[in-house]
Coordinates of C-alpha atoms in Angstrom, one line a residue:
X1 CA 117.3 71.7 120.0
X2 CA 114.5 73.9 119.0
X3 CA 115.1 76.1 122.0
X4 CA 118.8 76.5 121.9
X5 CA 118.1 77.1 117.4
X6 CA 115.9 80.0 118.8
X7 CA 118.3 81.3 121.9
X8 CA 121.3 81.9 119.4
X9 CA 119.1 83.4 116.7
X10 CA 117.6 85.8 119.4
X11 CA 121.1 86.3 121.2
X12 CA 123.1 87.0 118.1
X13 CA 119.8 88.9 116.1
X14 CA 119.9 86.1 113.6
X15 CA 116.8 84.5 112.1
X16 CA 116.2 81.6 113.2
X17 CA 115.9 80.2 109.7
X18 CA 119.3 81.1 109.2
X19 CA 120.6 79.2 112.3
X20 CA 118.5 76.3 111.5
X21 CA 120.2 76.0 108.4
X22 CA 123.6 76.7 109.7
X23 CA 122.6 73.7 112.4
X24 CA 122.0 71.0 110.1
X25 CA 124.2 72.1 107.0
X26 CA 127.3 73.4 108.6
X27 CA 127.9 73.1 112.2
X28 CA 129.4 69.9 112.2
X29 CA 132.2 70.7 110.2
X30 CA 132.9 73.6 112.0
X31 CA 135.0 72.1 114.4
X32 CA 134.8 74.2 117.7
X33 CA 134.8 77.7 115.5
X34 CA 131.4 77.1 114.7
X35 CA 130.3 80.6 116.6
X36 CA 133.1 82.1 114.4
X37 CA 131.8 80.1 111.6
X38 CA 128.5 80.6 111.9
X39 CA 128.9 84.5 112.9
X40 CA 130.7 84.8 109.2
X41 CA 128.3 83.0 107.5
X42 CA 125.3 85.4 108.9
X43 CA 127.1 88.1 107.1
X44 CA 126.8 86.8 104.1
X45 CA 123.2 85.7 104.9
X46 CA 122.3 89.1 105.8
X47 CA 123.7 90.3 102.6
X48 CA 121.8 87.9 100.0
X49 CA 118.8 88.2 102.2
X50 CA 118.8 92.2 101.4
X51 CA 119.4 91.3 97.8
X52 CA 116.5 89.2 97.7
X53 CA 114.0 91.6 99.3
X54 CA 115.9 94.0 96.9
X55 CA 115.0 91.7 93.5
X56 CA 111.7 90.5 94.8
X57 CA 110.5 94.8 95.1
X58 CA 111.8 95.0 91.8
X59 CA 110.0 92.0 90.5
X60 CA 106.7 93.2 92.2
X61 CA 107.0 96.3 90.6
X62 CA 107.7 95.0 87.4
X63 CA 104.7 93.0 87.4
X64 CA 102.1 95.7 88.4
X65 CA 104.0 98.2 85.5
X66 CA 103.2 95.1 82.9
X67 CA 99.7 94.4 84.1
X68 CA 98.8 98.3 83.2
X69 CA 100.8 97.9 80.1
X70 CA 98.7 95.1 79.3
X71 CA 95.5 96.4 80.2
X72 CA 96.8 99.1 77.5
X73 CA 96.9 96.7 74.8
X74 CA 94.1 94.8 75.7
X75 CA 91.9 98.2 75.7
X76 CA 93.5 98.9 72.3
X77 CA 93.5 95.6 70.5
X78 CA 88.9 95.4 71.5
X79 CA 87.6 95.3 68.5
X80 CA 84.1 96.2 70.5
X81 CA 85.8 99.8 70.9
X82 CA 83.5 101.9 68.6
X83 CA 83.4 105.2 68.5
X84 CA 79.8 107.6 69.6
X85 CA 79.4 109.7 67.1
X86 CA 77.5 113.1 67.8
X87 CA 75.8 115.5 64.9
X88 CA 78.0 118.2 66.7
X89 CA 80.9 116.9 66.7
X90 CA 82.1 117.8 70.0
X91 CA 85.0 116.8 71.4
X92 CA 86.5 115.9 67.9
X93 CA 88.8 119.0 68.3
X94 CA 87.5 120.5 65.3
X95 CA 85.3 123.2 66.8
X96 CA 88.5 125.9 66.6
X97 CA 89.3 124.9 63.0
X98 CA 86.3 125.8 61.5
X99 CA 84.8 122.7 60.1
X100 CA 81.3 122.6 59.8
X101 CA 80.3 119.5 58.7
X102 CA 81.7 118.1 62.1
X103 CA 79.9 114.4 61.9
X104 CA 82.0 114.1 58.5
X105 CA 85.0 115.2 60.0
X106 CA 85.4 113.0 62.7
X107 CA 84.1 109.8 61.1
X108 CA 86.6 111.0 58.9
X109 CA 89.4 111.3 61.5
X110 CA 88.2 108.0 63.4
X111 CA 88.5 105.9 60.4
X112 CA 92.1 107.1 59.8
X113 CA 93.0 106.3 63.4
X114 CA 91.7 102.9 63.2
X115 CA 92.9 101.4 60.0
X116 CA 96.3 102.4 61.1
X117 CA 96.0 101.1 64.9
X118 CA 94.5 98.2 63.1
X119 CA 97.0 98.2 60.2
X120 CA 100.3 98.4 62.6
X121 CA 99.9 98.7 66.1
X122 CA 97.2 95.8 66.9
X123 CA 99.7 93.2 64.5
X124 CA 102.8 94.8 66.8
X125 CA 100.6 93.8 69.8
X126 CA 99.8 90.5 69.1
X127 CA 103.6 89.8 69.4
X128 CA 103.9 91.1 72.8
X129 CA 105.0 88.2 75.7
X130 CA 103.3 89.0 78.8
X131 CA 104.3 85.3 80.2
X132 CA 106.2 86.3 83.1
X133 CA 103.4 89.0 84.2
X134 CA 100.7 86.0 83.3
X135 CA 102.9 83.8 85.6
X136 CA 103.3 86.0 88.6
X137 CA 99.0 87.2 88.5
X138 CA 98.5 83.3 88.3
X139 CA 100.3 83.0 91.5
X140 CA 98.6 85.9 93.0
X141 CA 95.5 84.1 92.5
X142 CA 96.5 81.3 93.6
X143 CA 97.6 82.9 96.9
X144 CA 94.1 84.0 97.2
X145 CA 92.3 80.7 97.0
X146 CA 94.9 79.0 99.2
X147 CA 93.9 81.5 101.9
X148 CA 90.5 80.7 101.6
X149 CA 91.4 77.0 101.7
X150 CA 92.5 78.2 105.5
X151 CA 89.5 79.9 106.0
X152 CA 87.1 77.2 104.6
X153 CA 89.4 74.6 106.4
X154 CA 88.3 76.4 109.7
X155 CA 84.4 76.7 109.3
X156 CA 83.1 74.1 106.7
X157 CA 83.7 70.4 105.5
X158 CA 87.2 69.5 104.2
X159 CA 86.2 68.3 101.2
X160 CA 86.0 71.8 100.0
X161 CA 89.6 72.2 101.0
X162 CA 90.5 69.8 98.6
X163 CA 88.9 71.4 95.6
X164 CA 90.4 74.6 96.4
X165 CA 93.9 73.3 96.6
X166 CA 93.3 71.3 93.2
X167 CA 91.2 74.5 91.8
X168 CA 94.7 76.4 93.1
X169 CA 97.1 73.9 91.4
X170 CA 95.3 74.7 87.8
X171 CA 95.6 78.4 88.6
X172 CA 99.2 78.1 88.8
X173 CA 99.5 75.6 85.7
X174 CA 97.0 77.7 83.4
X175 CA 100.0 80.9 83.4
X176 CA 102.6 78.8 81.9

């Protein structure tokens, strides 16, 4: 049945997954209009199909746009970020405003900065839900080591392959 699955899909430029699943799901209630049938159905296939190719671009993109945003916050919300101070102040943006005690100025200027990133942006941050972004970089990972279950599975001892797929497993439960 294989064969005549992957004739129809090939004659009629259907995916084979779709005629498998017509095959087993639909065919035999078709009556003798399954070509019609299924031919009607494919169209509809075709259609979700793009729509899911559509959503999961969209979803893709979403993820990498929130893994920069995060990367934001995280870099914002280090409370190792300190500043290098310099006795000439460069780079403070003080140079063209004639202040000479320049150290002052931007310790000054810093310290502002800070206590109100610390004061109201870092207490915004902390209520930011990255779970879905978490969720979908977990699975990314996950991805990873299960390829290189295939590539250990090929070249050393299997029981590497099955701390990988359990090391996987926890990659994927660890996002939720």
């Amino acid at each position: 049945m294989g064969n005549e699955i992957e004739k129809i899909a090939q004659q009629n430029e259907m995916s084979i997954e779709f005629v498998t699943w017509f095959f087993n799901e639909k065919k035999v209630g078709s009556g003798n209009v399954w070509l019609i049938m299924m031919a009607a159905m494919w169209e509809g296939w075709k259609g979700r199909s793009i729509e899911m190719d559509k959503l999961a671009a969209e979803n893709v993109a979403l993820a990498l746009e929130n893994v920069a945003m995060k990367q934001i916050v995280d870099s914002v919300t280090n409370l190792d970020n300190e500043p290098q101070y310099h006795a000439e102040g460069m780079g403070c943006g003080l140079e063209d405003r004639g202040i000479t005690d320049r150290y002052d100025a931007c310790r000054y200027g810093w310290d502002e900065a800070m206590e109100r990133i610390y004061g109201e942006v870092i207490p915004c941050a902390d209520e930011l839900d990255f779970s879905a972004t978490d969720a979908y970089l977990a699975g990314i990972k996950a991805d990873g080591v299960e390829m290189a279950i295939d590539h250990i599975a090929q070249t050393i001892c299997p029981n590497h392959e099955t701390v990988l797929k359990e090391f996987a497993q926890q990659l994927r439960e660890g996002a939720k």
